[in-house]
Short mmCIF file of C-alpha atoms in Angstrom, two decimals:
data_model
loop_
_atom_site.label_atom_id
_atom_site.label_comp_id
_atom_site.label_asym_id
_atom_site.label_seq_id
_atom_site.Cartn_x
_atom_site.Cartn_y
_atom_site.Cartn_z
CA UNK A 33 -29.43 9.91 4.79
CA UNK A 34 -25.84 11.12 4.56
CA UNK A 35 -24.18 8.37 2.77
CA UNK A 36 -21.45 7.43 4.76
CA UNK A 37 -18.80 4.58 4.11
CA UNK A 38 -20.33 2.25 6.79
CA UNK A 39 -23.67 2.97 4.46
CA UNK A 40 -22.07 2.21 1.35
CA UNK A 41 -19.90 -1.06 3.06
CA UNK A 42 -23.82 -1.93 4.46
CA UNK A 43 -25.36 -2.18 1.11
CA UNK A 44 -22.93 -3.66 -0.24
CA UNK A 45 -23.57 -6.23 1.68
CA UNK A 46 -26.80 -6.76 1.89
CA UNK A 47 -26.42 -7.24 -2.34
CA UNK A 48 -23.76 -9.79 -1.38
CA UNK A 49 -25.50 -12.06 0.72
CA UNK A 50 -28.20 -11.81 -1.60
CA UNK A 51 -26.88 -13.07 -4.22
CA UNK A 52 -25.24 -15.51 -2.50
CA UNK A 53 -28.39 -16.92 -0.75
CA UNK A 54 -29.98 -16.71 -4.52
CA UNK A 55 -27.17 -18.70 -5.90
CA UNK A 56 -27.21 -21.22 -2.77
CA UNK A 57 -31.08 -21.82 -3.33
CA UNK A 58 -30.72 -22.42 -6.87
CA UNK A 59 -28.02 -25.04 -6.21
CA UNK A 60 -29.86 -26.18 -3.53
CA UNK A 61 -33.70 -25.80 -5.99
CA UNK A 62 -31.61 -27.83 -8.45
CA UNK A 63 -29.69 -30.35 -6.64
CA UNK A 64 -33.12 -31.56 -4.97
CA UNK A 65 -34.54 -31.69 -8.58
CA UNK A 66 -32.54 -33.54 -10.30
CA UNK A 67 -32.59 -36.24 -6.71
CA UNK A 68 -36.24 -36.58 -7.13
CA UNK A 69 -36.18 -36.93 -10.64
CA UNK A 70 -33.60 -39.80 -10.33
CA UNK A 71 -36.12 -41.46 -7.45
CA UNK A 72 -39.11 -41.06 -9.96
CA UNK A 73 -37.06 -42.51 -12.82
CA UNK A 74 -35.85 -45.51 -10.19
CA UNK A 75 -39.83 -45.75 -9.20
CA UNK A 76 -40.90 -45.76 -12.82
CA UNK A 77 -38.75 -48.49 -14.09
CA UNK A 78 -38.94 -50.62 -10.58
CA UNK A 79 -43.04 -50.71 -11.36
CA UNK A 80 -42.87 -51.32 -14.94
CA UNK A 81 -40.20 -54.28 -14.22
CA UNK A 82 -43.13 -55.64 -11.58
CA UNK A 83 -45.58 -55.56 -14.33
CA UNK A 84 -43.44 -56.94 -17.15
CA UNK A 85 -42.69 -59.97 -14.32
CA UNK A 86 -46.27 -60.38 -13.96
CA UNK A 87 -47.83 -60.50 -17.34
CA UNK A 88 -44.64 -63.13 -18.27
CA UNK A 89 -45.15 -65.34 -15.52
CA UNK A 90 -49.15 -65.33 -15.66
CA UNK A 91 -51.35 -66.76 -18.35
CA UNK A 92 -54.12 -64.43 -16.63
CA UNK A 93 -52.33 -62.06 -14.78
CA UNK A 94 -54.10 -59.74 -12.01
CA UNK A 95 -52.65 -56.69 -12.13
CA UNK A 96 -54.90 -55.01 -8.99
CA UNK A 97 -53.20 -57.21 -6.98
CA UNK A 98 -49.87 -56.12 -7.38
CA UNK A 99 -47.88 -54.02 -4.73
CA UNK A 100 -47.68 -51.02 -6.89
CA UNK A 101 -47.10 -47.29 -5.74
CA UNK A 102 -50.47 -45.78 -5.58
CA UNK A 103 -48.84 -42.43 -7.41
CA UNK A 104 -47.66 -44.75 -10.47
CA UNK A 105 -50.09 -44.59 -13.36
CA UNK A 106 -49.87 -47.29 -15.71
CA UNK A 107 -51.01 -48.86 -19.24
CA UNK A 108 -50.68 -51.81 -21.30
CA UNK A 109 -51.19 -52.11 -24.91
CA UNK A 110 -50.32 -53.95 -27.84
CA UNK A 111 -49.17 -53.14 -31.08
CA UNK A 112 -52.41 -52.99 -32.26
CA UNK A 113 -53.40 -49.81 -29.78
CA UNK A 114 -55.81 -52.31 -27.54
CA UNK A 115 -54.97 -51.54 -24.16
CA UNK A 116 -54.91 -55.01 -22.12
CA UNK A 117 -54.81 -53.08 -18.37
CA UNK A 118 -54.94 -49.56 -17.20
CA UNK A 119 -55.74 -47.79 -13.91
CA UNK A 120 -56.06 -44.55 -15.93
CA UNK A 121 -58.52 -44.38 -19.38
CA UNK A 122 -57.14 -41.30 -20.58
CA UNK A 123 -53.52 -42.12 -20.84
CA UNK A 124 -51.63 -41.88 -24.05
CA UNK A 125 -49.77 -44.52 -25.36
CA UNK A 126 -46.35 -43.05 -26.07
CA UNK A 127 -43.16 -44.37 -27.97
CA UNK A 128 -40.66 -46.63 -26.39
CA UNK A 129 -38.19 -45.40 -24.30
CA UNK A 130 -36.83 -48.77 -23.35
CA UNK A 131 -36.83 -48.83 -19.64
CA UNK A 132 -35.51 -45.06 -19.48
CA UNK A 133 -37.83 -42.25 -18.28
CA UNK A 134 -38.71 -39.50 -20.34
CA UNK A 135 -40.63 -36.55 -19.77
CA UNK A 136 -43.93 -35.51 -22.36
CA UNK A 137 -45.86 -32.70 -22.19
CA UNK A 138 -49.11 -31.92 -23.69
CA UNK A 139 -50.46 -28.82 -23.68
CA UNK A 140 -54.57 -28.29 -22.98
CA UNK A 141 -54.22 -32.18 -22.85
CA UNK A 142 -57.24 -32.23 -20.54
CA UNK A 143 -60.28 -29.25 -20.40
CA UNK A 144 -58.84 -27.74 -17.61
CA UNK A 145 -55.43 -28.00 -18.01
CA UNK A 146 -52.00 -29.89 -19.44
CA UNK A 147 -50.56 -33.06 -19.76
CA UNK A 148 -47.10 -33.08 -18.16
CA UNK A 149 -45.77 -36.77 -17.47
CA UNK A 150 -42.78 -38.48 -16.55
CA UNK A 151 -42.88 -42.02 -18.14
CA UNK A 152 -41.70 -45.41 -18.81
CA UNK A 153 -42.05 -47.98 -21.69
CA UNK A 154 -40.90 -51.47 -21.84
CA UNK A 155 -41.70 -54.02 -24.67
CA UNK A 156 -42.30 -57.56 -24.11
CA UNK A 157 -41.90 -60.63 -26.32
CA UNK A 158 -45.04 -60.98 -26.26
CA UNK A 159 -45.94 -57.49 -28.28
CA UNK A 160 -47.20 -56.27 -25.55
CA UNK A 161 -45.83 -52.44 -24.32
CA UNK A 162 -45.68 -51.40 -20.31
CA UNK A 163 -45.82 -47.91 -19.89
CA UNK A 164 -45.31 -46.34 -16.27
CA UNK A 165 -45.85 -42.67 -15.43
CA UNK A 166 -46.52 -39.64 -12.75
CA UNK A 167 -48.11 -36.66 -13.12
CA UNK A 168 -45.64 -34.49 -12.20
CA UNK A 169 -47.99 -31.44 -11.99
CA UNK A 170 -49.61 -33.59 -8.94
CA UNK A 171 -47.27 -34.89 -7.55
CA UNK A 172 -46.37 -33.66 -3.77
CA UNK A 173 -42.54 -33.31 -4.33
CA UNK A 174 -42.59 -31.43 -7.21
CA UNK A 175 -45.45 -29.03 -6.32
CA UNK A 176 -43.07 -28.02 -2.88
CA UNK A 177 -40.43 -28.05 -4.97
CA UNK A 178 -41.54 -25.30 -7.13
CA UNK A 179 -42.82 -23.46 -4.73
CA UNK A 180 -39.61 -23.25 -3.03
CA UNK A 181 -38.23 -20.11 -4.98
CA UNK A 182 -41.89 -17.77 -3.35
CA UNK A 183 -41.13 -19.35 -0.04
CA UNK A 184 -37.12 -18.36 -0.77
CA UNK A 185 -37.87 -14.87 -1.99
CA UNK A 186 -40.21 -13.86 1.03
CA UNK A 187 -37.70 -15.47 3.58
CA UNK A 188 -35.31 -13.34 1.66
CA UNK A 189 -36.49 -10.20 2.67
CA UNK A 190 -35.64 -10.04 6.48
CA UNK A 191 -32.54 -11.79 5.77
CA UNK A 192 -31.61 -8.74 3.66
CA UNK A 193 -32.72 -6.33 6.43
CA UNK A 194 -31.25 -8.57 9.47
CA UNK A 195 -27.73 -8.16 7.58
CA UNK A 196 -28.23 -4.77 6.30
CA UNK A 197 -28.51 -4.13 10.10
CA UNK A 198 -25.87 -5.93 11.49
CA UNK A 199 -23.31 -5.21 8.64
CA UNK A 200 -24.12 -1.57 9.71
CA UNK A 201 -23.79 -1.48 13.53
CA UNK A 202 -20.50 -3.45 12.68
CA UNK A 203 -19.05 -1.34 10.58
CA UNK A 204 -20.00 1.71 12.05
CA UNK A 205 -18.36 0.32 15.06
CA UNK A 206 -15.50 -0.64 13.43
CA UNK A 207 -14.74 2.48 12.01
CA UNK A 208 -15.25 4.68 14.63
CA UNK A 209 -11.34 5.39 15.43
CA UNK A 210 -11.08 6.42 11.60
CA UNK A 211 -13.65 9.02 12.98
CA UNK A 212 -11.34 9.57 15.18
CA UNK A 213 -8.89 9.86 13.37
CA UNK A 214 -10.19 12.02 10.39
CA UNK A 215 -11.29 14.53 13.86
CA UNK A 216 -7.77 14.71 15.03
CA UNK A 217 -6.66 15.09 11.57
CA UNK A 218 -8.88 18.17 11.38
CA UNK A 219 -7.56 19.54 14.93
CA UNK A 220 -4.14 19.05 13.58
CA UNK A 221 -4.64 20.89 10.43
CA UNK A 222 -6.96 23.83 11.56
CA UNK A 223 -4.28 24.26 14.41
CA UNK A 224 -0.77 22.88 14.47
CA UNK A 225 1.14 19.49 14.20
CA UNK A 226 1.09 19.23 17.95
CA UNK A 227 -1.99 16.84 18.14
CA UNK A 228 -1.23 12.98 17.17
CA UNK A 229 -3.89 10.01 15.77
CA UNK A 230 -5.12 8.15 18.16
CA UNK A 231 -3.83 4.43 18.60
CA UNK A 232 -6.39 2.42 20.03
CA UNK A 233 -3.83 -0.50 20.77
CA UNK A 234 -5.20 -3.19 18.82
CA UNK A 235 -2.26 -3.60 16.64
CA UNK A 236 -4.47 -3.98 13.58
CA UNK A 237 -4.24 -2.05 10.24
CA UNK A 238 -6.17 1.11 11.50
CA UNK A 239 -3.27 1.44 14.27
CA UNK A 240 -0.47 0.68 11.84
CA UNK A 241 -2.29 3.76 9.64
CA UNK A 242 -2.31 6.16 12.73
CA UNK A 243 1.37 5.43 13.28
CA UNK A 244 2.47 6.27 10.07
CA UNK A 245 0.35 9.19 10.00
CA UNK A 246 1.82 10.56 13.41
CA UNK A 247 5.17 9.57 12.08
CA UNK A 248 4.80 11.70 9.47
CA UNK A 249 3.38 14.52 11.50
CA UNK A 250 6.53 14.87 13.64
CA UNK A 251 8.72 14.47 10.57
CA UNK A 252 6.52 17.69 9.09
CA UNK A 253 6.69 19.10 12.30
CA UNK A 254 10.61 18.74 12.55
CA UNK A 255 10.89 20.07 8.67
CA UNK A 256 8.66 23.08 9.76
CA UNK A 257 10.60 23.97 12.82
CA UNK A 258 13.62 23.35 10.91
CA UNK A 259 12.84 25.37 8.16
CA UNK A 260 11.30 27.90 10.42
CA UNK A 261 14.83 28.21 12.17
CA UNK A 262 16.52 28.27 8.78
CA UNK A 263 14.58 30.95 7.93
CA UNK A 264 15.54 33.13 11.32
CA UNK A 265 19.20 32.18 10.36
CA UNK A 266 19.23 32.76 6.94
CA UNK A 267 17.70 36.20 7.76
CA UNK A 268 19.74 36.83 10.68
CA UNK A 269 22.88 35.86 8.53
CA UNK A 270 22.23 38.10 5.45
CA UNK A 271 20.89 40.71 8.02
CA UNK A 272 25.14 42.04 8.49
CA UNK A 273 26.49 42.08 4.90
CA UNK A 274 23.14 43.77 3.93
CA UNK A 275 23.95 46.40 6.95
CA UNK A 276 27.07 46.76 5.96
CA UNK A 277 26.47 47.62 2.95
CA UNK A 278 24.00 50.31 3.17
CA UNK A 279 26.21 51.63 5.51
CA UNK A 280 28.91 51.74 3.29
CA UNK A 281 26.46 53.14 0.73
CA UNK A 282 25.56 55.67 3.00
CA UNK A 283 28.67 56.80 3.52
CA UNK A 284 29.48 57.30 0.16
CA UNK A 285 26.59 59.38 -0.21
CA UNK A 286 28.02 61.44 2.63
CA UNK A 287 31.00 62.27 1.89
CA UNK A 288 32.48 59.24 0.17
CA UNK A 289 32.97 61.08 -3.45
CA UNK A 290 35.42 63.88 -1.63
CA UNK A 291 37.01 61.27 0.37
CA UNK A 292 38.95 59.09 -1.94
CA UNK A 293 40.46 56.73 1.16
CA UNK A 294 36.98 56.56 2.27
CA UNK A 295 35.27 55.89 -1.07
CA UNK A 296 37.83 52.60 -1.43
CA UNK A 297 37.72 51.35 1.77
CA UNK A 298 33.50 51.72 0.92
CA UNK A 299 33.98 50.24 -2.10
CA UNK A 300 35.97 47.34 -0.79
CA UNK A 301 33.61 46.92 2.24
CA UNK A 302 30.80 46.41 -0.48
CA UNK A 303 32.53 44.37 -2.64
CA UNK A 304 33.53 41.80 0.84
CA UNK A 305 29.55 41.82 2.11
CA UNK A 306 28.41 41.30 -1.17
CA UNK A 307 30.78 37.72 -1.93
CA UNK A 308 29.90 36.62 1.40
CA UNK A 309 25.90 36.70 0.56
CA UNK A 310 26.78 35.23 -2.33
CA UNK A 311 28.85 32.48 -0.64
CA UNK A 312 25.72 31.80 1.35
CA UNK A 313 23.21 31.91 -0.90
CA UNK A 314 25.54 29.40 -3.28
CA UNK A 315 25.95 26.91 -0.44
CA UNK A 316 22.41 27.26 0.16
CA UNK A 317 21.06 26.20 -3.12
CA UNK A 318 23.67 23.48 -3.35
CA UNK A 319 22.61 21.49 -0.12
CA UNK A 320 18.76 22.37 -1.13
CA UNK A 321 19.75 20.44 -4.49
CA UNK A 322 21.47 17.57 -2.80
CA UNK A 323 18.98 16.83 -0.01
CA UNK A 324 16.57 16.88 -2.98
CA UNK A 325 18.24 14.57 -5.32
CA UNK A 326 18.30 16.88 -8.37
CA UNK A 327 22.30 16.91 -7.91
CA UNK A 328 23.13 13.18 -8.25
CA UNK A 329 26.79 12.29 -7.60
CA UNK A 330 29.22 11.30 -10.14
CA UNK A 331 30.86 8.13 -9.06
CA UNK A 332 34.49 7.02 -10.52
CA UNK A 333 37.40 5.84 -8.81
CA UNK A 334 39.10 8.24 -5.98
CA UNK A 335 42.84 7.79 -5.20
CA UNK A 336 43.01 9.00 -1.85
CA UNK A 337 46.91 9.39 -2.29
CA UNK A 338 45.89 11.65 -5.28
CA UNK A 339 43.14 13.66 -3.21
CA UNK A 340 45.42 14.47 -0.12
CA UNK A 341 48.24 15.56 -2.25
CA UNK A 342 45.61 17.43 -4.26
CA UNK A 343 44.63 19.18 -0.95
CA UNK A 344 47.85 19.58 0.39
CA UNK A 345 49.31 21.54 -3.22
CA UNK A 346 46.19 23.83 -2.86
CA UNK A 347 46.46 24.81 0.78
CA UNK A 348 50.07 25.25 0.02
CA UNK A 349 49.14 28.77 -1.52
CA UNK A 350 46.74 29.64 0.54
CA UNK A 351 48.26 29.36 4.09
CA UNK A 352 52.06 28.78 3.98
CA UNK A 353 52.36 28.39 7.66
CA UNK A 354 50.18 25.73 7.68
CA UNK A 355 52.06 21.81 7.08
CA UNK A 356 49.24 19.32 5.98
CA UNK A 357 50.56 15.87 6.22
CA UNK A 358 49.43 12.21 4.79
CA UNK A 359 51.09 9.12 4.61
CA UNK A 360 52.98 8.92 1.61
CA UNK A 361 52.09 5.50 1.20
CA UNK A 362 48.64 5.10 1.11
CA UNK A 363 47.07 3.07 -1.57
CA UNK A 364 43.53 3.16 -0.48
CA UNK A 365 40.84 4.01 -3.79
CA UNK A 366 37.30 5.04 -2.88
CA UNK A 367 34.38 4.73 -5.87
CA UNK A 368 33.02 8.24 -4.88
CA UNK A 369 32.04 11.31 -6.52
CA UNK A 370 35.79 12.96 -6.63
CA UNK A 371 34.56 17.21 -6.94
CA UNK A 372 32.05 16.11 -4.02
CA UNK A 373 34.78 14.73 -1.56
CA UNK A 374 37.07 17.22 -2.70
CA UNK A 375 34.53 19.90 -1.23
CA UNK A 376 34.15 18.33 1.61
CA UNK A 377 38.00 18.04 2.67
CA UNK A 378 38.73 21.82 1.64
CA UNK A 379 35.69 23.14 3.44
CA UNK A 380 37.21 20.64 6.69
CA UNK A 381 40.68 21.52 6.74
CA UNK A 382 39.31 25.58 5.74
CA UNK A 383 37.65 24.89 8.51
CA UNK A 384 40.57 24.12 10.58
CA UNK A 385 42.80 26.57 9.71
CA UNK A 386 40.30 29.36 10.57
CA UNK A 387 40.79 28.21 14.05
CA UNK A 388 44.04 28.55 14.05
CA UNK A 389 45.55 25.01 13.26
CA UNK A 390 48.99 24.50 11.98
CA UNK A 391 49.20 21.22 11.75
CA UNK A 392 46.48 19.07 10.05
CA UNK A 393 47.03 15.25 9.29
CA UNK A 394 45.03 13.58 6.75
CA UNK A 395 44.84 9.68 7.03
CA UNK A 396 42.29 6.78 5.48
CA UNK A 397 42.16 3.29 6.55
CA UNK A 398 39.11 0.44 6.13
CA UNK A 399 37.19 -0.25 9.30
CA UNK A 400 35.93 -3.56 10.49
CA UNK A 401 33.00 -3.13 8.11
CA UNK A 402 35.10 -3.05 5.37
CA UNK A 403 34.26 0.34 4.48
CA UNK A 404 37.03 3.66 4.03
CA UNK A 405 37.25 6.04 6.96
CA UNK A 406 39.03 9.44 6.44
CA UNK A 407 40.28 11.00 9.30
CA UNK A 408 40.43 14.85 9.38
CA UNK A 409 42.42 15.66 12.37
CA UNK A 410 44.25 19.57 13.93
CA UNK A 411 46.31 20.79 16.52
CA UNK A 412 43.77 23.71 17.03
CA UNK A 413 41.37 24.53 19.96
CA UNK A 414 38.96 21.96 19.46
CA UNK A 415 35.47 21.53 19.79
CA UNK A 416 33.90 23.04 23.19
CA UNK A 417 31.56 20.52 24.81
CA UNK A 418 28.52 22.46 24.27
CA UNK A 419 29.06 22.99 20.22
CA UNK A 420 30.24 19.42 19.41
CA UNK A 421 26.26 18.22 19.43
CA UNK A 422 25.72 21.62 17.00
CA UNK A 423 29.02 21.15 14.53
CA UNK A 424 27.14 20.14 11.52
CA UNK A 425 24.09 22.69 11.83
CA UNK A 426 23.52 25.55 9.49
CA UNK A 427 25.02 28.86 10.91
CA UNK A 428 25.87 27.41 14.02
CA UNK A 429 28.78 29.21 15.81
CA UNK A 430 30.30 28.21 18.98
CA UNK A 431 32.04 31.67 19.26
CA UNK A 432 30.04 34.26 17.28
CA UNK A 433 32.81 37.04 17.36
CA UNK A 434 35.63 34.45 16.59
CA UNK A 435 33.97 33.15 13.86
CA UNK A 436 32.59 36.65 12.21
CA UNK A 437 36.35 37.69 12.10
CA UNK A 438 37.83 34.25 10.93
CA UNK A 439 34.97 34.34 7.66
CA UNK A 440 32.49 32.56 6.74
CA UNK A 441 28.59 31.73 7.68
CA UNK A 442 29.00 28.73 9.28
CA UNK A 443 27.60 26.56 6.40
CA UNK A 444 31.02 24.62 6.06
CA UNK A 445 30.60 21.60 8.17
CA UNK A 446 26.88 21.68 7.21
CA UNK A 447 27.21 21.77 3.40
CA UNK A 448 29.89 18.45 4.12
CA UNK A 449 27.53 16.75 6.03
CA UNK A 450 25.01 17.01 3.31
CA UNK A 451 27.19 15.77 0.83
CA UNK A 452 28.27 12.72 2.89
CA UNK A 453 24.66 11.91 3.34
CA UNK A 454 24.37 12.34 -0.59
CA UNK A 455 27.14 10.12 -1.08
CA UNK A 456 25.87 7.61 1.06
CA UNK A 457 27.88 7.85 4.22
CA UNK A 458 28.33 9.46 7.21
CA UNK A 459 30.24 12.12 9.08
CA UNK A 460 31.06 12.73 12.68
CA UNK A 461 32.79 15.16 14.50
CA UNK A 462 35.06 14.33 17.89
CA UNK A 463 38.20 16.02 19.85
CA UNK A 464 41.53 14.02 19.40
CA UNK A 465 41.76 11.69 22.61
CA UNK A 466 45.03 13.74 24.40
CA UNK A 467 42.84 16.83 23.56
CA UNK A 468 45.75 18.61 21.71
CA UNK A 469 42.91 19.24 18.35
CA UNK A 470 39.55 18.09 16.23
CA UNK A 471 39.17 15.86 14.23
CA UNK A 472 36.31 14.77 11.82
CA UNK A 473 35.59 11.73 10.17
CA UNK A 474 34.16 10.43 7.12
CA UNK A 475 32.89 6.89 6.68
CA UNK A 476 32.35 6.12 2.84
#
């Protein structure tokens, strides 16, 4: 037989409820001992007292006459060893135990077999000794008694086999959705993550399991798709500076060594593909390390006074037409990673200015949560109401000619949103209410 886990659970048990029915019977085997031993002890002494009452208050008393239990042996004697009155010849005549019982045991006392008593002495003024006892090998309560533990290990035996059974049909039944379960699991694997667990509705911890499970599923199945697409964009992405550079290459070959112009404008043509796959492929490793936690921001204290003017002094030199402005006043200081959030706001207003902005306006103010928002906000275009859902995903472009000529992969907004997710906040993109720009913003 295959041994399955409703086997296993089965005899399991079966052993369980036989040892406790063992352990119950010997409570049970000793508890009823140790009662009739007390009512034998209370019998033995209650006898001997009738005795010891008779032979005191009698010159010549007649002991056959007394009410005595017809199980009680008895025997007087003096201190001589003359026994006075007996109703059994071959009793001993044991020491004192002054009105206790006591058990003795003799063994071949008799030919064909032992001695095994329960008795009691008392001694009387008189020197006279009254000894009580049973045969505990005859009597009736003891003999069931001992045969208790053969009638207990025979009535074990079904027991054992009734809850063998029953354990199994119960646990087979019982885990017949993790059957299920493990056969979906199968389907899902051999196939694709487009099968879920089934939930039987029960609310117990077998449903609770399947949930997670299929949670986990979809969240594979959106990392696959995901990474599936990243892959087609990635490829698609590197596809143009690769073919632009073999072309180049090509041309050289041609007739690029006689052609000096040509052989530059090559050259240069290389040069420009080759920093823009190595733009991507640098952005790309960054946001792989930060949604993996191997690049773990460095938190200090950010003056955002400090930052904009930072900003504003670097895009200086870069665009001269373009007038960044921030309130001069601003006193606001953010515990952030400062190189992180300084990426983020160049690759925003970069961002900007490759759509043609002039104007950009940087401001920061605390929210009703009490945290910092940074508004990022442009006189440009805007966002078209079919790309603002897609701002933030990898190589997304809302105009695919626009943005080839402006630069860049369309990583920018993506890489920032991976960093404001390291840093523990959250970014969102919007068009300015009178529609005159974009604006993004940062919640730290």
């Amino acid at each position: 037989m295959k041994k399955t886990l409703a086997l296993r659970l089965s005899i399991k048990f079966m052993i369980f409820v036989a040892a406790i029915v063992m352990l119950v019977a010997m409570v049970f085997v000793f508890a009823l001992r140790l009662s009739i031993r007390k009512k034998q002890s209370q019998d033995l002494k209650r006898n001997a007292e009738i005795l010891c009452k008779e032979i005191l208050a009698q010159e010549n008393p007649v002991i056959e006459s007394l009410n005595l239990d017809y199980f009680i042996s008895y025997i007087v004697f003096d201190d001589e060893g003359q026994v006075w009155y007996t109703n059994d010849s071959l009793l001993p005549e044991l020491e004192l135990t002054e009105g206790k019982a006591k058990k003795y045991f003799q063994k071949n006392f008799y030919f064909d077999g032992d001695l095994n008593l329960l008795y009691c002495s008392i001694r009387l003024p008189a020197g006279l000794t009254v000894q009580t006892s049973i045969d505990t090998d005859q009597d009736a309560s003891i003999q069931m008694i001992n045969t208790l533990p053969k009638i207990g290990a025979i009535a074990l035996i079904p027991i054992l086999l009734i809850s063998f059974l029953l354990s199994f049909l119960i646990s087979k039944k019982t885990l017949k959705p993790v059957e299920a379960m493990t056969g979906s699991a199968k389907k899902i694997y051999e196939s694709n993550l487009e099968s879920l667990l089934p939930v039987s509705k029960n609310n117990d911890e077998l449903d609770i399991l399947a949930e997670t499970f299929n949670h986990l599923f979809e969240d594979l199945k959106k990392d696959f798709e995901r990474e599936a697409r990243f892959t087609s964009d990635v490829s698609h992405e590197l596809k143009t500076p690769v073919a632009g550079i073999l072309g180049h290459a090509n041309l050289i070959k041609r007739w690029g060594k006689n052609d000096e112009k040509q052989l530059e404008e090559s050259v240069d043509m290389i040069i420009s593909e080759a920093d823009s796959m190595n733009s991507i492929i640098t952005n790309l490793l960054q946001a792989s390390k930060l949604e993996k936690g191997i690049v773990k921001p460095d938190l200090s204290d950010v003056n955002l006074w400090a930052m904009f003017s930072r900003i504003k002094n670097e895009f200086s030199v870069i665009s001269q037409e373009a007038e960044i402005r921030f309130d001069e006043n601003l006193s606001l200081v953010l515990k952030t990673d400062m190189e992180l959030i300084h990426q983020v706001l160049t690759d925003v207003v970069s961002n900007s200015l490759k759509f043609g902005s002039k104007v950009i306006e940087l401001s920061a103010c605390k929210n009703l949560e009490n945290k910092i928002e940074i508004k990022i906000t442009d006189n440009g275009p805007g966002f078209s109401e079919e790309s603002l859902p897609h701002v933030f995903e990898r190589f997304y472009r809302s105009d695919e000619a626009h943005t080839r000529s402006a630069g860049g992969a369309g990583l920018g907004l993506s890489i920032s949103e991976t960093i404001i997710s390291a840093l523990g906040g959250k970014i969102g993109a919007q068009n300015c209410p009178d529609h005159t720009g974009a604006e993004i913003i940062i919640t730290l």
